Tab-separated table of C-alpha atoms and ligand atoms in Angstrom:
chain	number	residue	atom	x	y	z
A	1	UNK	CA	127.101	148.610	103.607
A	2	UNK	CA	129.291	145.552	104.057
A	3	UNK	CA	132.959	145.595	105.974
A	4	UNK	CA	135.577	144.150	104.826
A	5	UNK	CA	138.944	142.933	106.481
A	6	UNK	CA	140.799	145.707	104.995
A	7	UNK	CA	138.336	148.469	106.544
A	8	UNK	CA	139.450	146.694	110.072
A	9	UNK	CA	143.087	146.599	109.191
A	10	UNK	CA	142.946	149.996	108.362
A	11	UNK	CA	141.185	151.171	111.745
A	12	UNK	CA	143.621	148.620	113.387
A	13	UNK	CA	146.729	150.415	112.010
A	14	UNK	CA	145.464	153.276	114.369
A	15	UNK	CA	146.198	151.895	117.198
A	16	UNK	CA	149.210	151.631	118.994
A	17	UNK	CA	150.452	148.477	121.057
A	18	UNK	CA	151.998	149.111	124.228
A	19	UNK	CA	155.119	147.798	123.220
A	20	UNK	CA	155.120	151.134	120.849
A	21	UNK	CA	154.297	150.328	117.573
A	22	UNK	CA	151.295	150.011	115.438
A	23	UNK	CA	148.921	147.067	116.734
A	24	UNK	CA	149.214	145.533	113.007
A	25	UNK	CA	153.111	145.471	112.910
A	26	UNK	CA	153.006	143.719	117.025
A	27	UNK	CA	152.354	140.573	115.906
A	28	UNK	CA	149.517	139.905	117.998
A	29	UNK	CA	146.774	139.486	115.551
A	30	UNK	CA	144.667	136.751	115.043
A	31	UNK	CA	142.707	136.198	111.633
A	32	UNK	CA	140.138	138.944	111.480
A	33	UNK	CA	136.891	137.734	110.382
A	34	UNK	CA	134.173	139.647	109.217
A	35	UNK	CA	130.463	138.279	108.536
A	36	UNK	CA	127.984	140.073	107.989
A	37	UNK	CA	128.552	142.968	109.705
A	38	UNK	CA	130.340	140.878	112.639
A	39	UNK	CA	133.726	141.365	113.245
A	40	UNK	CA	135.912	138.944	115.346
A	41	UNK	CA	139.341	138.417	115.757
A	42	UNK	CA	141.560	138.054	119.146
A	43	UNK	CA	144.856	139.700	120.325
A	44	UNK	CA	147.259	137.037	121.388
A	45	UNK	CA	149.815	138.357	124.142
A	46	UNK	CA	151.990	136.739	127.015
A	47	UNK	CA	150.234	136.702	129.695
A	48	UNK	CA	152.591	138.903	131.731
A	49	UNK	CA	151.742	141.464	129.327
A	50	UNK	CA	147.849	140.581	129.561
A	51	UNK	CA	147.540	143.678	132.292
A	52	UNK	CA	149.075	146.087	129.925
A	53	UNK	CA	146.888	145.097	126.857
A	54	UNK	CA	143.582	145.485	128.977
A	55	UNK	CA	143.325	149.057	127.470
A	56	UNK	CA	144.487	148.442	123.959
A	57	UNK	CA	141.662	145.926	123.802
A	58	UNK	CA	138.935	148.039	124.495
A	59	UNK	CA	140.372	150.678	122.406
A	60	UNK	CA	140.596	148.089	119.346
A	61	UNK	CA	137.171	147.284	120.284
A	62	UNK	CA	135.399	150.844	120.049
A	63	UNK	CA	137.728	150.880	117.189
A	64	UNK	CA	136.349	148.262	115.241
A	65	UNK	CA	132.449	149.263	115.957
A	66	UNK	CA	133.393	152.694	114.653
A	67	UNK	CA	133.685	151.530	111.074
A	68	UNK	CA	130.928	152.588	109.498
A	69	UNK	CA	128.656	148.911	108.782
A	70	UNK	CA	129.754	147.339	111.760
A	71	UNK	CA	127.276	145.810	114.035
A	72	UNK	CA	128.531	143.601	116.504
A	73	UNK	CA	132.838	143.406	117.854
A	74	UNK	CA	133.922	140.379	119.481
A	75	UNK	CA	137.729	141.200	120.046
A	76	UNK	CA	139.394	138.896	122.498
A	77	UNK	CA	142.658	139.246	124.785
A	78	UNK	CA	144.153	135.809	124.370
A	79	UNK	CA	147.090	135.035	126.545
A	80	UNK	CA	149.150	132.423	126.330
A	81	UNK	CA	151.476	131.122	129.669
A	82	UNK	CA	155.185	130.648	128.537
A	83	UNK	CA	156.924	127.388	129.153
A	84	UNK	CA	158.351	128.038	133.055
A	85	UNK	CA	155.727	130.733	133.784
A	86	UNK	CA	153.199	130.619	136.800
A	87	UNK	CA	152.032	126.604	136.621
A	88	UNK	CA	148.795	126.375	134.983
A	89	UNK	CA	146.157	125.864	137.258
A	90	UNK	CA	145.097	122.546	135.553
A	91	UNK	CA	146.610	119.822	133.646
A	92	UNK	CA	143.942	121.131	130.684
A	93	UNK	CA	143.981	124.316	130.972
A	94	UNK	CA	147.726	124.246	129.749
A	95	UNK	CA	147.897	126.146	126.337
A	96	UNK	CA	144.515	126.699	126.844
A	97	UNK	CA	144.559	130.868	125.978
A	98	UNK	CA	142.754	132.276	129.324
A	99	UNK	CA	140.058	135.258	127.477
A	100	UNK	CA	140.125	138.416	129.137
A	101	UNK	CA	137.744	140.443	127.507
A	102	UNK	CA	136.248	142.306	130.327
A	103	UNK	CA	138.343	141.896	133.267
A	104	UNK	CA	142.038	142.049	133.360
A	105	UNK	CA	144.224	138.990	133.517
A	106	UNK	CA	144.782	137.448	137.022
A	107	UNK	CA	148.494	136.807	138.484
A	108	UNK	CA	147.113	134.204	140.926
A	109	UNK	CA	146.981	131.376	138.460
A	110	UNK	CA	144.051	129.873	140.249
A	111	UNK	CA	141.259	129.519	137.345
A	112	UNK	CA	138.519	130.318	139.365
A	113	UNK	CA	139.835	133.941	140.389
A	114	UNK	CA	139.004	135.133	136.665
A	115	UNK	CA	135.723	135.210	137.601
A	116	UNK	CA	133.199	137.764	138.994
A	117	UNK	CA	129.292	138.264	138.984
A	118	UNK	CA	126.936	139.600	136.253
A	119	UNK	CA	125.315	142.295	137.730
A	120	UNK	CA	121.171	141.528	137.635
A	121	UNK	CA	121.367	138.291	137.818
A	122	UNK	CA	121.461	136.194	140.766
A	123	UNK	CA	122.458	132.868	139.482
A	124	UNK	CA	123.987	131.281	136.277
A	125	UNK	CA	123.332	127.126	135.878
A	126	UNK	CA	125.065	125.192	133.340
A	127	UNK	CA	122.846	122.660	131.564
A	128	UNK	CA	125.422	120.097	130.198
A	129	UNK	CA	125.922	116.839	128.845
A	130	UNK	CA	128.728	114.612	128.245
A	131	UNK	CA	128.197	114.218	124.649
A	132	UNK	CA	125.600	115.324	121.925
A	133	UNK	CA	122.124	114.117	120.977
A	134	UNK	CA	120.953	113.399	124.209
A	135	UNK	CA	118.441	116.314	124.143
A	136	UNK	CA	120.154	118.861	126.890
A	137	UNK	CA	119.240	121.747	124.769
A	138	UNK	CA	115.485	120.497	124.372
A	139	UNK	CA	115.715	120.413	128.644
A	140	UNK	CA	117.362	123.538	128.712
A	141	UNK	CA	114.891	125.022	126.933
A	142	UNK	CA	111.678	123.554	128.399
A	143	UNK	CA	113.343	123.264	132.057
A	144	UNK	CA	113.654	127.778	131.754
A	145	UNK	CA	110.277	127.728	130.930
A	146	UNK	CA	109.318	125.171	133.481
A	147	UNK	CA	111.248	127.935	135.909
A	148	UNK	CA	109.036	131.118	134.458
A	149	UNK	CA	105.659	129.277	135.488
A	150	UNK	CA	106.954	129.278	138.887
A	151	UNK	CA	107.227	132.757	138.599
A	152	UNK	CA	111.192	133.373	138.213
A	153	UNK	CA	112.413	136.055	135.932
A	154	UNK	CA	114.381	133.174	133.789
A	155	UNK	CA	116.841	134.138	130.712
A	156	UNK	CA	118.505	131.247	128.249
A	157	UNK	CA	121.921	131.476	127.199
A	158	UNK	CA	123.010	129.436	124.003
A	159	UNK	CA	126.311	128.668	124.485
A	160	UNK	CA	126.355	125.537	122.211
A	161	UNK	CA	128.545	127.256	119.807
A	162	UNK	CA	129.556	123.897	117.629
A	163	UNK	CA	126.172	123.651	117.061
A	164	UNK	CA	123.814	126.038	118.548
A	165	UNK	CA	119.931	124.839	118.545
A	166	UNK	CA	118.073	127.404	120.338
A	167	UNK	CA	117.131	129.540	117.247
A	168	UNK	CA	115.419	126.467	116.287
A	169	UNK	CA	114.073	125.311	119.257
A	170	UNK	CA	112.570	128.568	119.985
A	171	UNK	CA	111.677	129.571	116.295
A	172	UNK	CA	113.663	132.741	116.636
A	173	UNK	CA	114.647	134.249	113.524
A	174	UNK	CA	115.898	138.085	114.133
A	175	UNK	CA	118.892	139.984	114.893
A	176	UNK	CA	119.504	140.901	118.625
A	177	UNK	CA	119.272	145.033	118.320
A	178	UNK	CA	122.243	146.872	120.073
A	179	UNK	CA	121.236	149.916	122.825
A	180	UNK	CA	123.086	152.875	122.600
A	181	UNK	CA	125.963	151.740	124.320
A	182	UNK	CA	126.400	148.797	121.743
A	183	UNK	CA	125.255	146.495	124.083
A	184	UNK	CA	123.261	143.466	122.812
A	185	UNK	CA	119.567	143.234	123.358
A	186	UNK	CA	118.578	140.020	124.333
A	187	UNK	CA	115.585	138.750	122.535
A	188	UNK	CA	112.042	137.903	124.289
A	189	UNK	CA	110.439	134.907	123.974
A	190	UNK	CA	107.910	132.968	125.821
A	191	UNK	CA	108.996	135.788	128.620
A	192	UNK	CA	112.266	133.891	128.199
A	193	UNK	CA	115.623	137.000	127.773
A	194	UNK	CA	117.435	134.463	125.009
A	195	UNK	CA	120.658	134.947	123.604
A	196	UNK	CA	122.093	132.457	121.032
A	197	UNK	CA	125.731	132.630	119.251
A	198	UNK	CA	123.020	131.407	116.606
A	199	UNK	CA	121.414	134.489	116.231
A	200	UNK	CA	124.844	136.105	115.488
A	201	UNK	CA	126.908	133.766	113.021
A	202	UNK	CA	125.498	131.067	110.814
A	203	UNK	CA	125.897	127.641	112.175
A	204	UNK	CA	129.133	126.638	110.124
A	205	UNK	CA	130.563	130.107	110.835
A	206	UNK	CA	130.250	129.098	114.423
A	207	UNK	CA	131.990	125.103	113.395
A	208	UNK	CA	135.601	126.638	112.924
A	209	UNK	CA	135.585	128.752	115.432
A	210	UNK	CA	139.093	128.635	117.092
A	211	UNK	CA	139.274	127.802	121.231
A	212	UNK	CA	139.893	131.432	121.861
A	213	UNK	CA	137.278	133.108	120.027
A	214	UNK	CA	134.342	130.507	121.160
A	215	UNK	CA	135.450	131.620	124.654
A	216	UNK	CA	135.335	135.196	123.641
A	217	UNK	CA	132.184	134.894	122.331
A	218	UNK	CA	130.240	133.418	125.096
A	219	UNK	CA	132.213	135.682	127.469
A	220	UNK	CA	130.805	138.686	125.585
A	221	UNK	CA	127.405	136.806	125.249
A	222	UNK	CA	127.220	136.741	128.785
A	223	UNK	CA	128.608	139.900	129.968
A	224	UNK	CA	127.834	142.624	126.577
A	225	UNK	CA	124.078	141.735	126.739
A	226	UNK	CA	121.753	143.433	128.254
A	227	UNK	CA	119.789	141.063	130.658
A	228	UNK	CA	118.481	142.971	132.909
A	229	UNK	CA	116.993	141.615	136.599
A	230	UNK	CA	116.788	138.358	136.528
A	231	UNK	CA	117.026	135.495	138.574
A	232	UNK	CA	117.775	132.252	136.978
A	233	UNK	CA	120.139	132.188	133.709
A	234	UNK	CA	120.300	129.003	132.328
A	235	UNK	CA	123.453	128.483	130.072
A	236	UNK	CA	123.009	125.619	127.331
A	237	UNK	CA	126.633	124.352	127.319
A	238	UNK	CA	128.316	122.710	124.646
A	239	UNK	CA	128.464	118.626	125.045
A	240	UNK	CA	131.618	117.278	126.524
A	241	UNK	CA	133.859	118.055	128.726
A	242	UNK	CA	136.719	119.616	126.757
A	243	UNK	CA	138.278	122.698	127.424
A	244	UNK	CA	135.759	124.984	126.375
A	245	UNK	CA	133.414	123.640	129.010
A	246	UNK	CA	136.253	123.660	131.401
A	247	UNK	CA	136.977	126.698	130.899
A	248	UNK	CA	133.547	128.448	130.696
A	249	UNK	CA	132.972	126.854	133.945
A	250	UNK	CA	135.965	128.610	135.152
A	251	UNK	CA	135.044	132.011	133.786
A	252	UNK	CA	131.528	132.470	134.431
A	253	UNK	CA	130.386	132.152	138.155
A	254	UNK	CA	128.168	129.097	138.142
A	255	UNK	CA	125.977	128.476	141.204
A	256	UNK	CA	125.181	124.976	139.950
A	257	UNK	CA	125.084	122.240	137.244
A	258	UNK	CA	122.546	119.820	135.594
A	259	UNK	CA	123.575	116.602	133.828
A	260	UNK	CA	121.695	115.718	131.355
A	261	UNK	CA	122.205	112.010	130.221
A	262	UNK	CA	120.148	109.138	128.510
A	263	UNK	CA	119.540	105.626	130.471
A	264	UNK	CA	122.571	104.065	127.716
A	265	UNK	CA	125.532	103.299	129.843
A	266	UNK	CA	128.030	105.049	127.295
A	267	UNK	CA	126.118	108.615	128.245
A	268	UNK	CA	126.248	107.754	131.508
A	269	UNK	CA	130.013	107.415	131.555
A	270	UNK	CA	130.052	110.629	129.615
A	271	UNK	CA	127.570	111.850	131.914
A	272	UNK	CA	130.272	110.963	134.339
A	273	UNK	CA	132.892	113.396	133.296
A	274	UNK	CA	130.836	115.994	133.247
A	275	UNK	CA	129.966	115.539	136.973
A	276	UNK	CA	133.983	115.524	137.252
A	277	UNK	CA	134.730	118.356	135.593
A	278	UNK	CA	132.048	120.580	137.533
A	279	UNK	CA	133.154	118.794	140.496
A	280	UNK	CA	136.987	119.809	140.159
A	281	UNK	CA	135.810	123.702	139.309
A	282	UNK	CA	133.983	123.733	142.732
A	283	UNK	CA	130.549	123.938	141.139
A	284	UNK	CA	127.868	122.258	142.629
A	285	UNK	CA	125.916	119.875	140.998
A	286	UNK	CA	122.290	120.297	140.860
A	287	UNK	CA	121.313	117.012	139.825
A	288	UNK	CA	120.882	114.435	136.895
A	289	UNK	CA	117.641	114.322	134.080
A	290	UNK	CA	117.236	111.072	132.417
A	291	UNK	CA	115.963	112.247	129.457
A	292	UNK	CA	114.859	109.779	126.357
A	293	UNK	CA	114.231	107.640	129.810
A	294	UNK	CA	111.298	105.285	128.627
A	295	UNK	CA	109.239	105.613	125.575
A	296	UNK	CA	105.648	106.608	125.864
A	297	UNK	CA	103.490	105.737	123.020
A	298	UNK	CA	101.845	108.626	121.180
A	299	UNK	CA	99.004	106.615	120.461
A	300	UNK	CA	98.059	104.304	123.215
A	301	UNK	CA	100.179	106.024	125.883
A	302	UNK	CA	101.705	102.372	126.778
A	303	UNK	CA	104.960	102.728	128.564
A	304	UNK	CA	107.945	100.531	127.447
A	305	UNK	CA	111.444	101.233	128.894
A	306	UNK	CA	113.441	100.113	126.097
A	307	UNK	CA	116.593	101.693	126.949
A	308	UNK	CA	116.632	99.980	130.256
A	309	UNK	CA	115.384	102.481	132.773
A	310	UNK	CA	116.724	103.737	136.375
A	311	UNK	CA	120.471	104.116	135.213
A	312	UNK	CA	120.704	107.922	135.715
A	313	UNK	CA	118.464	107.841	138.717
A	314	UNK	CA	120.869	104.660	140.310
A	315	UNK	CA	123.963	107.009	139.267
A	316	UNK	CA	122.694	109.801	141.264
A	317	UNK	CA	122.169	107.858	143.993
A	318	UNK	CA	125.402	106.325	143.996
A	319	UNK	CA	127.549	109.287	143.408
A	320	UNK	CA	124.928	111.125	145.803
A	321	UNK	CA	124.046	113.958	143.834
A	322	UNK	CA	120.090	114.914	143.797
A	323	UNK	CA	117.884	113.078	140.664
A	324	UNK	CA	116.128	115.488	139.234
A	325	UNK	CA	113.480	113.555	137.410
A	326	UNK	CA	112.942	111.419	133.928
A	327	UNK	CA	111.166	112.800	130.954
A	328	UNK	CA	109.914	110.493	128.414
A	329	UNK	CA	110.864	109.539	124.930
A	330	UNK	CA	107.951	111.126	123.351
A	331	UNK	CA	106.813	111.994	119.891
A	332	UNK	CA	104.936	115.660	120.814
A	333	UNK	CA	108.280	116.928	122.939
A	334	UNK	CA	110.288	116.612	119.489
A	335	UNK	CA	107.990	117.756	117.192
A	336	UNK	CA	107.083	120.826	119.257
A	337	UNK	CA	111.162	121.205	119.933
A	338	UNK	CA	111.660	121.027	116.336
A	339	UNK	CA	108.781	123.579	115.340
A	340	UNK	CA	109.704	126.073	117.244
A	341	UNK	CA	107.379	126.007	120.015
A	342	UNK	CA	108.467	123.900	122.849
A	343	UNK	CA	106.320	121.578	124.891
A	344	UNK	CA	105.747	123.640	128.440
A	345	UNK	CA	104.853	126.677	126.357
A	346	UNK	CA	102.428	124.607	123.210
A	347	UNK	CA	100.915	121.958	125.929
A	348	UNK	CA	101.011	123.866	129.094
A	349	UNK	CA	98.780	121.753	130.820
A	350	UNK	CA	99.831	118.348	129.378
A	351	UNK	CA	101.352	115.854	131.770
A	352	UNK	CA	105.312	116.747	129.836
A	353	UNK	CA	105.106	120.487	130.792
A	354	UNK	CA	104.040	118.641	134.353
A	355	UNK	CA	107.442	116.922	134.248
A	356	UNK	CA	109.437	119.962	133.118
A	357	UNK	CA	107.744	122.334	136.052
A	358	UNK	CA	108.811	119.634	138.846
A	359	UNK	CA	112.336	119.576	137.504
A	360	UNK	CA	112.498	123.747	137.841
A	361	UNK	CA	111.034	123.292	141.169
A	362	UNK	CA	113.823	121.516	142.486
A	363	UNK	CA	116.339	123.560	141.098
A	364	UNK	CA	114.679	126.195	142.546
A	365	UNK	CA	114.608	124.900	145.994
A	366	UNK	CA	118.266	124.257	145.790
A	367	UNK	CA	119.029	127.766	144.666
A	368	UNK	CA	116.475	129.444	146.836
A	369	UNK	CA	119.222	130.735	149.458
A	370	UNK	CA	121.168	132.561	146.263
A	371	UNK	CA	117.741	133.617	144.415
A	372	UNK	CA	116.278	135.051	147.736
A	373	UNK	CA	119.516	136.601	149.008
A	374	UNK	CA	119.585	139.054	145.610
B	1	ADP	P1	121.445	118.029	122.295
B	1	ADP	O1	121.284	119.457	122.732
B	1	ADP	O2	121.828	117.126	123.434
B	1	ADP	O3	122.314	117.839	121.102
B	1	ADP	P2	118.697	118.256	121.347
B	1	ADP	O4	117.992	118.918	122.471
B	1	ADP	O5	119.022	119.084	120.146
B	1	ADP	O6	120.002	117.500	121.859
B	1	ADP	O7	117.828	116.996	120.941
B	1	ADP	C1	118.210	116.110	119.907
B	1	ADP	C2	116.931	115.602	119.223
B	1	ADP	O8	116.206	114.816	120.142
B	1	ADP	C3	115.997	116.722	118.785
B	1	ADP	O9	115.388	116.373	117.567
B	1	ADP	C4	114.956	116.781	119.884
B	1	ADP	O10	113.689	117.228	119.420
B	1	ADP	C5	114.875	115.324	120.308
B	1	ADP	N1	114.504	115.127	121.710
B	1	ADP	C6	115.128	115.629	122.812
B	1	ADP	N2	114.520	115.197	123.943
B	1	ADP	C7	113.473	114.433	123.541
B	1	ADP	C8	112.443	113.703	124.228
B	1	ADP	N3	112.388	113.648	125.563
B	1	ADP	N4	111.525	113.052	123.467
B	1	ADP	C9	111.591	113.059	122.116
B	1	ADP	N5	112.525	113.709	121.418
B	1	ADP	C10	113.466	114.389	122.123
């Protein structure tokens, strides 16, 4: 049975605002969009209303996956600071709508009080780069896997919603299931819990996405899925350091950051940013990668650094943040990304996987007081 917008209208007539009248007549309403089942849309209030709409959200919400056909509600509570309100917190953050889609809207101003644990798991890293193409979702990827051979419950979070890669990377190709309670199911792989915006929306669905709704999305990817115990989520973030990474990083409670950046000085002053931006949102940075860092030869297994090699690893040391290691330009790690099957898990015992596992072990050294405190 397929939804359509009028079916949510319709249930979205129901409710009442709290300013008294009917939720469609306050206003408030972003586009609805319905795909496939998928419904998303956001409610755009003041924020000194935000409090007050808290309820009318999750009302809209239960709402919305009452219609008969719907399988998945991302409803967010956008709200937007008026000209002369509390000062934004951050020159980028202005305008920026703050999502409040689970927890109510904070007074304080300060960005990082919007934040608060996910139960089960004891810590959330960001893998992030300061622009595309420089393979942080192929690291992501094999760096949780490099984590689960060192025994760590590990889950992967695809948050690369203009262009998510992990349904690729990890040849997933079903629907998350919902429990009972509607919440998302994430989906196993390679003993990896994965969650992708991919598995949800097609990819150019996911392109126009407005600011709000990404951040709605990944909040609800994060916090409406069932993850269960684990102890290392790693979050593939979206390249750059606009505000949707600034303010994921504000929302979700990250206990550290990896750059991931290519020996070319242009990523490296991208690369730069991002260690800026996690920086000013008082998350620690884990390290660098240098991936793509010198190109191994399929064939003869001849090294030749033809990027020029030791940038990231000089960066680190002169902005003295750990270096986590280099992986190598190498024909197998793409065509086993690309195929679904990624290297740690199809070469296990190849010297690439080696690479991968000594990266997770120093991330897991550095998060050992968190991981053994839960
Ligand atoms: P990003 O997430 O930064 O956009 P991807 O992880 O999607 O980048 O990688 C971009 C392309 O580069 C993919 O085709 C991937 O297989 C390839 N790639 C990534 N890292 C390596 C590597 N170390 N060696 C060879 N190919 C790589």
């Amino acid at each position: 049975m397929s939804v359509t917008q009028q079916q949510v209208h319709e249930a979205l007539a129901k409710v009442m605002s709290p300013r008294g009248a009917a939720l469609t007549d306050a206003n408030v309403l972003s586009e609805i969009t319905v795909n496939d089942g998928k419904v998303f849309f956001s409610i755009n209030v003041d924020a000194a209303e935000a409090h007050a709409w808290e309820n009318v959200r999750a009302e809209v919400e239960a709402a919305v996956r009452a219609i008969p056909g719907v399988t998945a509600a991302m409803i967010a509570l956008t709200a937007e600071r008026k000209a002369g309100a509390v000062p934004p917190p951050h020159r980028h953050a202005q305008g920026v709508p703050h999502v409040s889609s689970h927890r109510p809207q904070s007074a304080s101003g300060s960005p990082m009080s919007k934040q608060s644990d996910i139960p089960g798991i004891s810590a959330v890293i960001a893998v992030a780069s300061g622009k595309g193409g420089v393979g942080k979702s192929t690291t992501a990827l094999n760096l949780a896997l490099g984590l689960r051979d060192l025994g760590l419950r590990v889950g992967l979070l695809d948050a690369d919603i203009y262009g998510p890669s992990v349904p690729r990377l990890t040849g997933i190709r079903e629907k998350p299931q919902l429990n009972d309670a509607k919440k998302m199911l994430p989906i196993k792989r390679f003993g990896l819990a994965v969650m992708s915006i991919g598995f949800l929306v097609e990819e150019e669905t996911a392109m126009i996405w407005r600011g709000p709704m990404v951040m709605s999305a990944i909040t609800q990817m994060l916090r409406d899925v069932v993850w269960g115990t684990l102890d290392i989520l790693v979050v593939d973030m979206p390249p750059g350091t606009g505000d949707a990474q600034l303010t994921l990083a504000q929302n979700v409670p990250l206990k550290g950051a990896i750059i991931i950046s290519t020996p070319q000085d242009l990523s490296l002053i991208d690369a730069r940013r991002g260690l800026a931006m996690f920086k000013k949102v008082n998350v620690p940075v884990l390290g660098i990668v240098e991936n793509m860092s010198y190109f191994q030869c399929p064939h003869c297994g001849t090294r030749s650094d033809i990027f020029g090699h030791g940038g990231a690893r000089h960066e680190a040391e002169r902005l003295a943040v750990p270096f986590l290691g280099e992986i190598p330009l190498h024909m197998s790690i793409r065509a086993t990304s690309d195929s679904g099957t990624p290297v740690v898990e199809s070469e296990p015992d190849g010297p690439h996987a080696a690479i991968y596992r000594a990266i997770g072990a120093k991330v897991r050294d550095q998060l050992q007081g968190v991981i053994a405190a839960a």
